[in-house]
Amino acid sequence: MFRHSDPEVLVVGAGPVGLVAALFLQQHGVRVEVVDMHQRTTQHSYALAIHPGTLRILDEVGLSEGLIGAGRKLTKVAYYEGRERRAEIDYAALASGHPYLLILRQSLLERAVEEALRQRNLKVLWGHRLQSLDADDDIPRAEVAKLDQVATGYPVARSEWVVLGSETIRPAYVIGADGYDSAVRRMAGIEMEEHGAGEIFSVYEIEAAGELPAEVRVILDPDLTSVYWPLEEGRCRWGFQIRDAKEHATSFERLEQLIAARAPWCTARPTQIYWSTLGLFERRLTRSFGNGGVWLAGDAAHQAAPVGVHSMNSGLVEAHELAERISWIHRAGAPPSLLQQFATETHEAWQGLLDAGGVRALPGADPWVSQTAARILACLPASGDDLEPLLKQIGLTIRLRAEADAGA
Ligand SMILES: Cc1cc2nc3c(=O)[nH]c(=O)nc-3n(C[C@H](O)[C@H](O)[C@H](O)COP(=O)(O)OP(=O)(O)OC[C@H]3O[C@@H](n4cnc5c(N)ncnc54)[C@H](O)[C@@H]3O)c2cc1C
């Protein structure tokens, strides 16, 4: 069933994070197998922005250039309170090889990474589900089932999955990149912890007539968040946080009502809704990013509000880190503590982001910005070393007070 009878790393999940983990492992010469219980990459835009820091990492596998060609570069993120423009962050000021945000549908990112894997002769094993994982031994034992979709049902046609067979493998490492309801996480006995209330968003991708501003606009009303993303010419995405899923409706009337109430500055009128969905975005973080031979990355380890596009972007960085450290340990005899260090540092960074205690206003910051600092951080599409210089533009910092005093 497997291409390698003895993969060194089994990646469970071929979403963006699992695909990128496999690409970096391959790049480091590690034998890797990727399995996914579904049949193909996503067809939707879902997480639609790539942070500058993520692009720098994707440069290492020669992916950024193609992605940039397929996406749209934006340099500004503006923060509104209703009609009032309160703050603006300019990515062009970043000292980075990619001083911009790349708007790119998740489906295009996944397709590009899968194609890069194919060119390196690594095929994703679609229709393969992790059935069980024993992580107690030094070497994990994973059982993977090959699935087939069969048509059943009469008179109403439907389909169901049947197991064609299963195989047990003993890779040195398992990377759980298997998303929200991670089987790897559950089977390894790792719990998730809530970090605040989840947020429900009504999402609309539309064609519109009129001026569509060429910047991301985040609207932070007293208790609800909305976001506008320009897409390709004449198209944009709106995301509106709502209190109850029942408030969602895929209709022009509802969309126009939301735009008028939340974004009164918008003059462009929707002419077509070509995709709409309702999403519940929880704020959860794994208790641990892993141990021994089993490690987690991406939505398997964390979920966050959608506007900052943090879960996917950080997941891609985690995939890169895990692949690099595993190859150093496995190939070059580096100490296994490198992985524990990854787990501790990544957990701390996520706690800072989700608990929002990590951001504070610098002297002289605008009062609205100071009061809204935690929400601004949660809605800033950037990560890692780029966060501090971007936040500083509007008088915020994530540096510890002692650290800032020492550096001043
Ligand atoms: C409707 C919707 C809208 C979204 N909008 C946004 C947004 O605006 N902004 C944002 O930041 N994020 C958004 N997201 C979230 C974003 O899509 C995720 O953060 C991203 O997909 C995480 O990538 P991942 O690779 O970690 O996990 P996933 O993309 O979830 O991939 C996990 C993969 O693991 C596979 N898998 C699961 N269990 C098993 C198993 N037992 N065996 C084998 N394979 C398995 C699944 O089939 C899946 O392909 C949205 C998601 C949805 C569903």
Short mmCIF file of C-alpha atoms and ligand atoms in Angstrom, two decimals:
data_model
loop_
_atom_site.label_atom_id
_atom_site.label_comp_id
_atom_site.label_asym_id
_atom_site.label_seq_id
_atom_site.Cartn_x
_atom_site.Cartn_y
_atom_site.Cartn_z
CA MET A 1 0.00 0.00 0.00
CA PHE A 2 2.83 2.39 0.85
CA ARG A 3 5.41 3.77 -1.52
CA HIS A 4 8.06 3.32 1.19
CA SER A 5 7.69 0.17 3.25
CA ASP A 6 9.70 1.95 5.92
CA PRO A 7 9.03 5.70 5.90
CA GLU A 8 11.10 7.58 8.46
CA VAL A 9 8.26 10.06 8.96
CA LEU A 10 4.53 9.54 8.54
CA VAL A 11 2.64 12.79 7.97
CA VAL A 12 -1.06 12.40 8.76
CA GLY A 13 -3.15 15.00 6.89
CA ALA A 14 -2.56 16.60 3.49
CA GLY A 15 -3.97 20.03 4.23
CA PRO A 16 -1.56 22.93 3.70
CA VAL A 17 0.43 22.11 6.84
CA GLY A 18 0.93 18.40 6.16
CA LEU A 19 1.83 19.04 2.51
CA VAL A 20 4.43 21.65 3.47
CA ALA A 21 5.86 19.38 6.21
CA ALA A 22 6.30 16.64 3.61
CA LEU A 23 7.96 19.04 1.17
CA PHE A 24 10.54 20.18 3.72
CA LEU A 25 11.21 16.62 4.91
CA GLN A 26 11.75 15.56 1.31
CA GLN A 27 14.06 18.53 0.80
CA HIS A 28 16.14 17.32 3.75
CA GLY A 29 16.36 13.82 2.26
CA VAL A 30 14.05 12.19 4.82
CA ARG A 31 11.85 9.31 3.59
CA VAL A 32 8.31 10.54 4.11
CA GLU A 33 4.80 9.24 3.49
CA VAL A 34 1.74 11.52 3.54
CA VAL A 35 -1.73 10.08 4.06
CA ASP A 36 -5.10 11.79 3.97
CA MET A 37 -8.49 10.23 4.48
CA HIS A 38 -10.08 12.45 1.85
CA GLN A 39 -9.56 12.19 -1.90
CA ARG A 40 -8.07 15.56 -2.82
CA THR A 41 -6.98 19.03 -1.73
CA THR A 42 -9.63 21.59 -0.77
CA GLN A 43 -11.59 23.41 -3.46
CA HIS A 44 -12.19 26.52 -1.35
CA SER A 45 -10.40 29.71 -0.43
CA TYR A 46 -10.70 29.31 3.39
CA ALA A 47 -7.48 30.83 4.81
CA LEU A 48 -6.63 33.28 2.06
CA ALA A 49 -3.52 35.20 3.09
CA ILE A 50 0.12 34.25 3.36
CA HIS A 51 2.19 36.22 5.85
CA PRO A 52 5.55 37.74 4.82
CA GLY A 53 7.38 35.38 7.21
CA THR A 54 5.69 32.34 5.68
CA LEU A 55 6.77 33.45 2.20
CA ARG A 56 10.38 33.69 3.40
CA ILE A 57 10.19 30.07 4.53
CA LEU A 58 8.54 28.93 1.30
CA ASP A 59 11.45 30.57 -0.58
CA GLU A 60 13.63 27.72 0.71
CA VAL A 61 11.71 25.21 -1.42
CA GLY A 62 11.34 27.55 -4.38
CA LEU A 63 7.59 27.94 -3.93
CA SER A 64 7.11 31.66 -3.25
CA GLU A 65 7.70 32.92 -6.76
CA GLY A 66 4.92 30.80 -8.28
CA LEU A 67 2.54 31.64 -5.44
CA ILE A 68 3.21 35.36 -5.81
CA GLY A 69 2.37 35.05 -9.52
CA ALA A 70 -0.96 33.42 -8.63
CA GLY A 71 -1.90 35.81 -5.82
CA ARG A 72 -2.23 39.51 -5.10
CA LYS A 73 0.21 41.59 -3.06
CA LEU A 74 -1.24 44.03 -0.53
CA THR A 75 0.76 46.35 1.65
CA LYS A 76 -1.85 47.95 3.91
CA VAL A 77 -4.09 46.74 6.71
CA ALA A 78 -6.40 49.44 8.07
CA TYR A 79 -8.42 49.32 11.30
CA TYR A 80 -11.84 50.92 11.44
CA GLU A 81 -14.41 51.54 14.10
CA GLY A 82 -17.55 51.82 11.98
CA ARG A 83 -17.01 54.82 9.69
CA GLU A 84 -13.85 56.00 11.47
CA ARG A 85 -10.45 54.98 10.18
CA ARG A 86 -8.51 54.55 13.42
CA ALA A 87 -5.15 53.05 12.46
CA GLU A 88 -3.16 51.81 9.50
CA ILE A 89 -0.26 49.38 9.23
CA ASP A 90 2.09 49.47 6.24
CA TYR A 91 3.83 46.21 5.36
CA ALA A 92 6.04 48.04 2.83
CA ALA A 93 8.08 49.32 5.79
CA LEU A 94 9.13 45.77 6.75
CA ALA A 95 12.79 44.94 6.28
CA SER A 96 11.87 41.71 4.52
CA GLY A 97 12.38 40.04 1.18
CA HIS A 98 8.57 40.03 0.96
CA PRO A 99 7.30 43.30 2.48
CA TYR A 100 3.62 42.58 1.76
CA LEU A 101 0.75 40.27 2.49
CA LEU A 102 -0.03 37.77 -0.26
CA ILE A 103 -3.71 37.19 -0.92
CA LEU A 104 -3.95 33.63 -2.19
CA ARG A 105 -6.76 31.11 -1.92
CA GLN A 106 -5.94 28.11 0.25
CA SER A 107 -6.97 25.82 -2.62
CA LEU A 108 -4.23 27.34 -4.84
CA LEU A 109 -1.61 27.03 -2.12
CA GLU A 110 -2.45 23.35 -1.56
CA ARG A 111 -2.44 22.60 -5.28
CA ALA A 112 0.96 24.28 -5.72
CA VAL A 113 2.52 22.31 -2.85
CA GLU A 114 1.03 19.03 -4.03
CA GLU A 115 2.42 19.71 -7.51
CA ALA A 116 5.87 20.48 -6.04
CA LEU A 117 5.73 17.14 -4.21
CA ARG A 118 4.71 15.34 -7.38
CA GLN A 119 7.67 16.86 -9.22
CA ARG A 120 9.88 15.45 -6.48
CA ASN A 121 8.26 12.08 -7.06
CA LEU A 122 6.27 12.09 -3.83
CA LYS A 123 2.59 11.29 -4.18
CA VAL A 124 0.08 11.93 -1.43
CA LEU A 125 -1.77 8.76 -0.46
CA TRP A 126 -5.31 10.09 -0.67
CA GLY A 127 -8.07 7.89 0.73
CA HIS A 128 -5.82 6.59 3.55
CA ARG A 129 -6.96 7.09 7.14
CA LEU A 130 -4.98 6.77 10.35
CA GLN A 131 -6.88 4.10 12.29
CA SER A 132 -4.77 3.73 15.40
CA LEU A 133 -1.55 5.04 16.84
CA ASP A 134 0.44 3.56 19.66
CA ALA A 135 2.86 6.18 20.88
CA ASP A 136 3.95 4.44 24.09
CA ASP A 137 7.03 2.79 22.58
CA ASP A 138 10.07 4.78 21.47
CA ILE A 139 9.05 4.02 17.90
CA PRO A 140 5.40 4.82 17.10
CA ARG A 141 3.18 2.10 15.66
CA ALA A 142 0.61 3.45 13.20
CA GLU A 143 -2.19 1.53 11.52
CA VAL A 144 -3.38 3.10 8.27
CA ALA A 145 -6.46 1.93 6.36
CA LYS A 146 -6.94 2.28 2.62
CA LEU A 147 -10.45 3.53 1.90
CA ASP A 148 -12.66 3.42 -1.13
CA GLN A 149 -15.77 5.45 -1.80
CA VAL A 150 -18.62 3.31 -3.08
CA ALA A 151 -21.94 4.45 -4.47
CA THR A 152 -24.90 3.13 -2.50
CA GLY A 153 -28.49 4.10 -1.86
CA TYR A 154 -31.70 3.65 -3.73
CA PRO A 155 -33.77 5.58 -4.71
CA VAL A 156 -31.63 8.44 -3.32
CA ALA A 157 -28.03 8.06 -4.47
CA ARG A 158 -25.36 8.48 -1.82
CA SER A 159 -21.87 7.19 -1.16
CA GLU A 160 -20.04 5.67 1.75
CA TRP A 161 -16.49 4.69 2.65
CA VAL A 162 -15.36 1.09 2.86
CA VAL A 163 -12.02 -0.11 4.20
CA LEU A 164 -10.13 -2.05 1.53
CA GLY A 165 -7.30 -3.09 3.83
CA SER A 166 -4.92 -1.77 6.42
CA GLU A 167 -1.22 -1.79 7.16
CA THR A 168 0.90 -1.21 10.25
CA ILE A 169 4.04 0.86 9.93
CA ARG A 170 6.76 1.88 12.38
CA PRO A 171 8.08 5.32 11.35
CA ALA A 172 10.58 7.06 13.61
CA TYR A 173 8.23 10.05 13.74
CA VAL A 174 4.56 10.82 13.14
CA ILE A 175 3.54 14.41 12.37
CA GLY A 176 -0.12 15.03 13.12
CA ALA A 177 -1.21 17.68 10.61
CA ASP A 178 -4.71 16.28 10.61
CA GLY A 179 -6.64 19.40 11.45
CA TYR A 180 -9.29 20.47 13.89
CA ASP A 181 -10.39 17.04 15.09
CA SER A 182 -6.89 15.55 15.02
CA ALA A 183 -6.87 11.78 15.39
CA VAL A 184 -3.12 11.88 16.10
CA ARG A 185 -3.68 14.26 19.00
CA ARG A 186 -6.51 12.17 20.44
CA MET A 187 -4.64 8.89 20.02
CA ALA A 188 -1.56 10.36 21.69
CA GLY A 189 -3.79 11.39 24.62
CA ILE A 190 -3.07 15.11 24.27
CA GLU A 191 -5.88 17.44 25.34
CA MET A 192 -6.93 20.77 23.88
CA GLU A 193 -7.58 23.75 26.14
CA GLU A 194 -10.08 26.54 25.51
CA HIS A 195 -8.60 30.06 25.43
CA GLY A 196 -11.76 32.14 25.35
CA ALA A 197 -15.03 32.08 23.46
CA GLY A 198 -15.19 30.99 19.83
CA GLU A 199 -16.36 33.40 17.13
CA ILE A 200 -19.00 32.74 14.47
CA PHE A 201 -18.40 34.35 11.09
CA SER A 202 -20.69 34.78 8.10
CA VAL A 203 -18.44 34.72 5.04
CA TYR A 204 -19.32 36.00 1.56
CA GLU A 205 -17.16 36.04 -1.55
CA ILE A 206 -18.68 38.32 -4.10
CA GLU A 207 -18.39 40.23 -7.32
CA ALA A 208 -19.10 43.90 -6.83
CA ALA A 209 -19.64 47.02 -8.90
CA GLY A 210 -17.86 50.15 -7.73
CA GLU A 211 -14.61 50.93 -5.97
CA LEU A 212 -13.02 48.06 -4.05
CA PRO A 213 -10.22 49.45 -1.83
CA ALA A 214 -6.83 47.77 -2.40
CA GLU A 215 -6.14 47.08 1.29
CA VAL A 216 -7.41 44.80 4.02
CA ARG A 217 -9.93 46.57 6.26
CA VAL A 218 -10.65 45.25 9.73
CA ILE A 219 -13.66 46.76 11.46
CA LEU A 220 -13.50 46.53 15.24
CA ASP A 221 -16.86 47.63 16.58
CA PRO A 222 -17.29 47.46 20.35
CA ASP A 223 -18.08 43.74 20.47
CA LEU A 224 -18.10 42.41 16.90
CA THR A 225 -15.37 42.11 14.27
CA SER A 226 -15.77 42.34 10.49
CA VAL A 227 -13.21 42.12 7.72
CA TYR A 228 -12.96 43.09 4.07
CA TRP A 229 -10.40 41.37 1.80
CA PRO A 230 -9.90 42.55 -1.80
CA LEU A 231 -9.42 39.60 -4.14
CA GLU A 232 -8.72 39.71 -7.86
CA GLU A 233 -10.23 42.50 -9.99
CA GLY A 234 -13.90 43.16 -9.13
CA ARG A 235 -14.06 40.54 -6.35
CA CYS A 236 -13.77 40.65 -2.59
CA ARG A 237 -14.48 38.66 0.55
CA TRP A 238 -16.47 39.92 3.51
CA GLY A 239 -16.37 38.23 6.90
CA PHE A 240 -18.86 39.37 9.56
CA GLN A 241 -18.77 38.09 13.10
CA ILE A 242 -22.33 37.31 14.20
CA ARG A 243 -23.78 36.37 17.59
CA ASP A 244 -25.87 33.42 16.46
CA ALA A 245 -25.53 31.06 13.49
CA LYS A 246 -29.23 31.69 12.77
CA GLU A 247 -28.31 35.24 11.69
CA HIS A 248 -26.47 33.85 8.64
CA ALA A 249 -28.26 33.98 5.29
CA THR A 250 -26.89 33.68 1.77
CA SER A 251 -28.87 36.57 0.32
CA PHE A 252 -28.15 40.00 -1.17
CA GLU A 253 -30.54 41.55 1.31
CA ARG A 254 -28.66 40.22 4.33
CA LEU A 255 -25.25 41.04 2.85
CA GLU A 256 -26.26 44.61 1.99
CA GLN A 257 -27.69 45.03 5.46
CA LEU A 258 -24.41 43.87 7.04
CA ILE A 259 -22.27 46.10 4.81
CA ALA A 260 -24.44 49.15 5.55
CA ALA A 261 -24.34 48.52 9.30
CA ARG A 262 -20.68 47.55 9.69
CA ALA A 263 -18.86 49.26 6.79
CA PRO A 264 -20.77 52.46 5.95
CA TRP A 265 -17.70 53.71 4.01
CA CYS A 266 -18.15 50.97 1.38
CA THR A 267 -19.63 52.22 -1.89
CA ALA A 268 -19.24 49.04 -3.98
CA ARG A 269 -22.50 47.10 -4.45
CA PRO A 270 -22.56 43.29 -4.56
CA THR A 271 -23.59 41.96 -7.96
CA GLN A 272 -23.03 38.24 -7.34
CA ILE A 273 -22.44 36.04 -4.30
CA TYR A 274 -20.36 33.17 -5.64
CA TRP A 275 -19.44 31.54 -2.30
CA SER A 276 -20.85 31.90 1.16
CA THR A 277 -20.32 29.92 4.33
CA LEU A 278 -20.69 30.00 8.07
CA GLY A 279 -17.66 29.25 10.23
CA LEU A 280 -17.20 28.70 13.96
CA PHE A 281 -13.66 29.65 14.87
CA GLU A 282 -12.68 28.44 18.30
CA ARG A 283 -9.76 29.63 20.40
CA ARG A 284 -8.06 26.44 21.45
CA LEU A 285 -4.51 25.37 22.06
CA THR A 286 -3.05 21.92 22.59
CA ARG A 287 -1.60 21.24 26.04
CA SER A 288 1.53 19.99 24.30
CA PHE A 289 2.93 20.01 20.77
CA GLY A 290 4.09 16.42 21.22
CA ASN A 291 6.60 14.12 22.73
CA GLY A 292 9.00 11.33 21.70
CA GLY A 293 8.04 10.30 18.17
CA VAL A 294 4.67 12.10 17.84
CA TRP A 295 4.39 15.82 17.06
CA LEU A 296 1.59 18.19 16.07
CA ALA A 297 1.37 21.15 13.70
CA GLY A 298 -1.35 23.45 12.37
CA ASP A 299 -5.03 23.18 13.26
CA ALA A 300 -4.29 19.85 14.96
CA ALA A 301 -2.60 21.92 17.67
CA HIS A 302 -4.44 25.25 17.65
CA GLN A 303 -7.40 27.15 16.32
CA ALA A 304 -7.84 30.91 16.32
CA ALA A 305 -10.09 33.65 14.97
CA PRO A 306 -9.86 33.89 11.17
CA VAL A 307 -8.88 37.51 10.47
CA GLY A 308 -5.18 37.18 11.37
CA VAL A 309 -4.91 33.91 9.37
CA HIS A 310 -2.67 32.74 12.20
CA SER A 311 -3.56 29.07 12.48
CA MET A 312 -2.57 28.16 8.92
CA ASN A 313 0.46 30.47 8.68
CA SER A 314 1.88 29.44 12.05
CA GLY A 315 1.12 25.85 11.09
CA LEU A 316 3.31 26.22 7.99
CA VAL A 317 6.13 27.62 10.13
CA GLU A 318 5.68 24.72 12.59
CA ALA A 319 5.83 22.25 9.68
CA HIS A 320 9.12 23.81 8.57
CA GLU A 321 10.56 23.73 12.10
CA LEU A 322 9.55 20.12 12.71
CA ALA A 323 10.94 18.94 9.37
CA GLU A 324 14.25 20.72 9.94
CA ARG A 325 14.70 19.49 13.50
CA ILE A 326 13.67 15.91 12.70
CA SER A 327 16.20 15.81 9.87
CA TRP A 328 18.98 17.19 12.11
CA ILE A 329 18.21 14.61 14.80
CA HIS A 330 17.64 11.68 12.49
CA ARG A 331 20.36 12.40 9.96
CA ALA A 332 22.99 14.44 11.77
CA GLY A 333 22.75 13.10 15.33
CA ALA A 334 21.48 16.35 16.87
CA PRO A 335 19.95 15.95 20.37
CA PRO A 336 16.22 15.02 20.53
CA SER A 337 15.77 17.94 22.96
CA LEU A 338 15.57 20.15 19.84
CA LEU A 339 12.00 18.95 19.38
CA GLN A 340 11.07 19.60 22.99
CA GLN A 341 12.51 23.10 22.60
CA PHE A 342 10.31 23.60 19.51
CA ALA A 343 7.29 22.47 21.51
CA THR A 344 7.95 24.80 24.45
CA GLU A 345 8.70 27.88 22.34
CA THR A 346 5.76 27.34 20.00
CA HIS A 347 3.38 26.81 22.91
CA GLU A 348 4.54 30.04 24.57
CA ALA A 349 4.13 32.03 21.36
CA TRP A 350 0.59 30.69 20.91
CA GLN A 351 -0.34 31.44 24.50
CA GLY A 352 0.75 35.05 23.97
CA LEU A 353 -1.41 35.29 20.85
CA LEU A 354 -4.54 33.64 22.25
CA ASP A 355 -4.48 35.13 25.72
CA ALA A 356 -3.63 38.56 24.32
CA GLY A 357 -1.87 39.47 27.57
CA GLY A 358 1.27 39.77 25.49
CA VAL A 359 0.47 43.06 23.75
CA ARG A 360 0.60 46.50 25.35
CA ALA A 361 0.57 50.13 24.31
CA LEU A 362 3.74 52.23 24.22
CA PRO A 363 3.66 55.71 25.77
CA GLY A 364 1.82 58.15 23.49
CA ALA A 365 -0.26 55.50 21.69
CA ASP A 366 -3.68 56.53 20.44
CA PRO A 367 -6.31 55.79 23.16
CA TRP A 368 -8.52 53.71 20.82
CA VAL A 369 -5.49 51.67 19.73
CA SER A 370 -4.49 51.12 23.39
CA GLN A 371 -7.96 49.94 24.36
CA THR A 372 -8.26 47.68 21.32
CA ALA A 373 -4.67 46.35 21.40
CA ALA A 374 -5.54 42.70 22.04
CA ARG A 375 -8.10 42.61 19.22
CA ILE A 376 -5.71 44.38 16.84
CA LEU A 377 -3.06 41.71 17.53
CA ALA A 378 -5.58 38.90 16.97
CA CYS A 379 -6.58 40.51 13.66
CA LEU A 380 -3.09 41.32 12.34
CA PRO A 381 -2.17 38.97 9.49
CA ALA A 382 1.50 38.54 10.41
CA SER A 383 3.61 36.31 12.60
CA GLY A 384 7.03 35.78 14.16
CA ASP A 385 9.61 38.54 13.86
CA ASP A 386 7.33 40.71 11.70
CA LEU A 387 4.78 41.29 14.45
CA GLU A 388 6.85 43.72 16.54
CA PRO A 389 7.83 46.21 13.76
CA LEU A 390 4.28 46.20 12.37
CA LEU A 391 2.64 46.76 15.77
CA LYS A 392 5.19 49.44 16.63
CA GLN A 393 3.93 51.54 13.71
CA ILE A 394 0.74 52.14 15.71
CA GLY A 395 2.33 52.37 19.15
CA LEU A 396 1.95 48.76 20.32
CA THR A 397 4.52 46.21 21.42
CA ILE A 398 4.65 42.52 22.25
CA ARG A 399 8.06 42.77 23.90
CA LEU A 400 8.14 42.18 27.62
CA ARG A 401 8.49 45.40 29.60
CA ALA A 402 11.87 44.31 31.06
CA GLU A 403 13.15 43.37 27.60
CA ALA A 404 12.01 46.70 26.15
CA ASP A 405 13.64 48.67 28.99
CA ALA A 406 16.90 46.77 28.52
CA GLY A 407 16.86 47.43 24.77
CA ALA A 408 15.89 51.10 25.12
C1 LIG B 1 -15.27 27.22 5.95
C2 LIG B 1 -13.88 27.57 6.43
C3 LIG B 1 -13.44 28.88 6.34
C4 LIG B 1 -12.17 29.20 6.82
N1 LIG B 1 -11.76 30.50 6.76
C5 LIG B 1 -10.58 30.85 7.30
C6 LIG B 1 -10.14 32.19 7.31
O1 LIG B 1 -10.82 33.10 6.83
N2 LIG B 1 -8.96 32.48 7.90
C7 LIG B 1 -8.19 31.50 8.46
O2 LIG B 1 -7.13 31.79 9.00
N3 LIG B 1 -8.58 30.21 8.45
C8 LIG B 1 -9.74 29.87 7.90
N4 LIG B 1 -10.12 28.56 7.91
C9 LIG B 1 -9.25 27.59 8.60
C10 LIG B 1 -8.13 27.08 7.69
O3 LIG B 1 -8.73 26.45 6.59
C11 LIG B 1 -7.25 26.14 8.52
O4 LIG B 1 -6.55 26.92 9.49
C12 LIG B 1 -6.25 25.36 7.68
O5 LIG B 1 -6.89 24.52 6.74
C13 LIG B 1 -5.40 24.48 8.60
O6 LIG B 1 -4.57 23.66 7.84
P1 LIG B 1 -4.10 22.24 8.39
O7 LIG B 1 -3.26 21.67 7.32
O8 LIG B 1 -3.56 22.39 9.76
O9 LIG B 1 -5.44 21.38 8.57
P2 LIG B 1 -6.56 20.98 7.51
O10 LIG B 1 -6.56 21.90 6.35
O11 LIG B 1 -7.82 20.82 8.28
O12 LIG B 1 -6.08 19.57 6.97
C14 LIG B 1 -6.17 18.40 7.76
C15 LIG B 1 -6.23 17.20 6.84
O13 LIG B 1 -6.14 16.02 7.66
C16 LIG B 1 -6.97 15.03 7.12
N5 LIG B 1 -7.29 14.07 8.19
C17 LIG B 1 -8.02 14.28 9.31
N6 LIG B 1 -8.07 13.15 10.05
C18 LIG B 1 -7.36 12.21 9.38
C19 LIG B 1 -7.05 10.83 9.63
N7 LIG B 1 -7.49 10.18 10.73
N8 LIG B 1 -6.31 10.15 8.73
C20 LIG B 1 -5.86 10.78 7.60
N9 LIG B 1 -6.14 12.07 7.31
C21 LIG B 1 -6.86 12.78 8.19
C22 LIG B 1 -8.19 15.80 6.60
O14 LIG B 1 -8.84 15.08 5.57
C23 LIG B 1 -7.55 17.09 6.08
O15 LIG B 1 -7.29 17.05 4.69
C24 LIG B 1 -11.35 28.20 7.40
C25 LIG B 1 -11.79 26.88 7.44
C26 LIG B 1 -13.03 26.55 6.96
C27 LIG B 1 -13.47 25.10 7.02
#
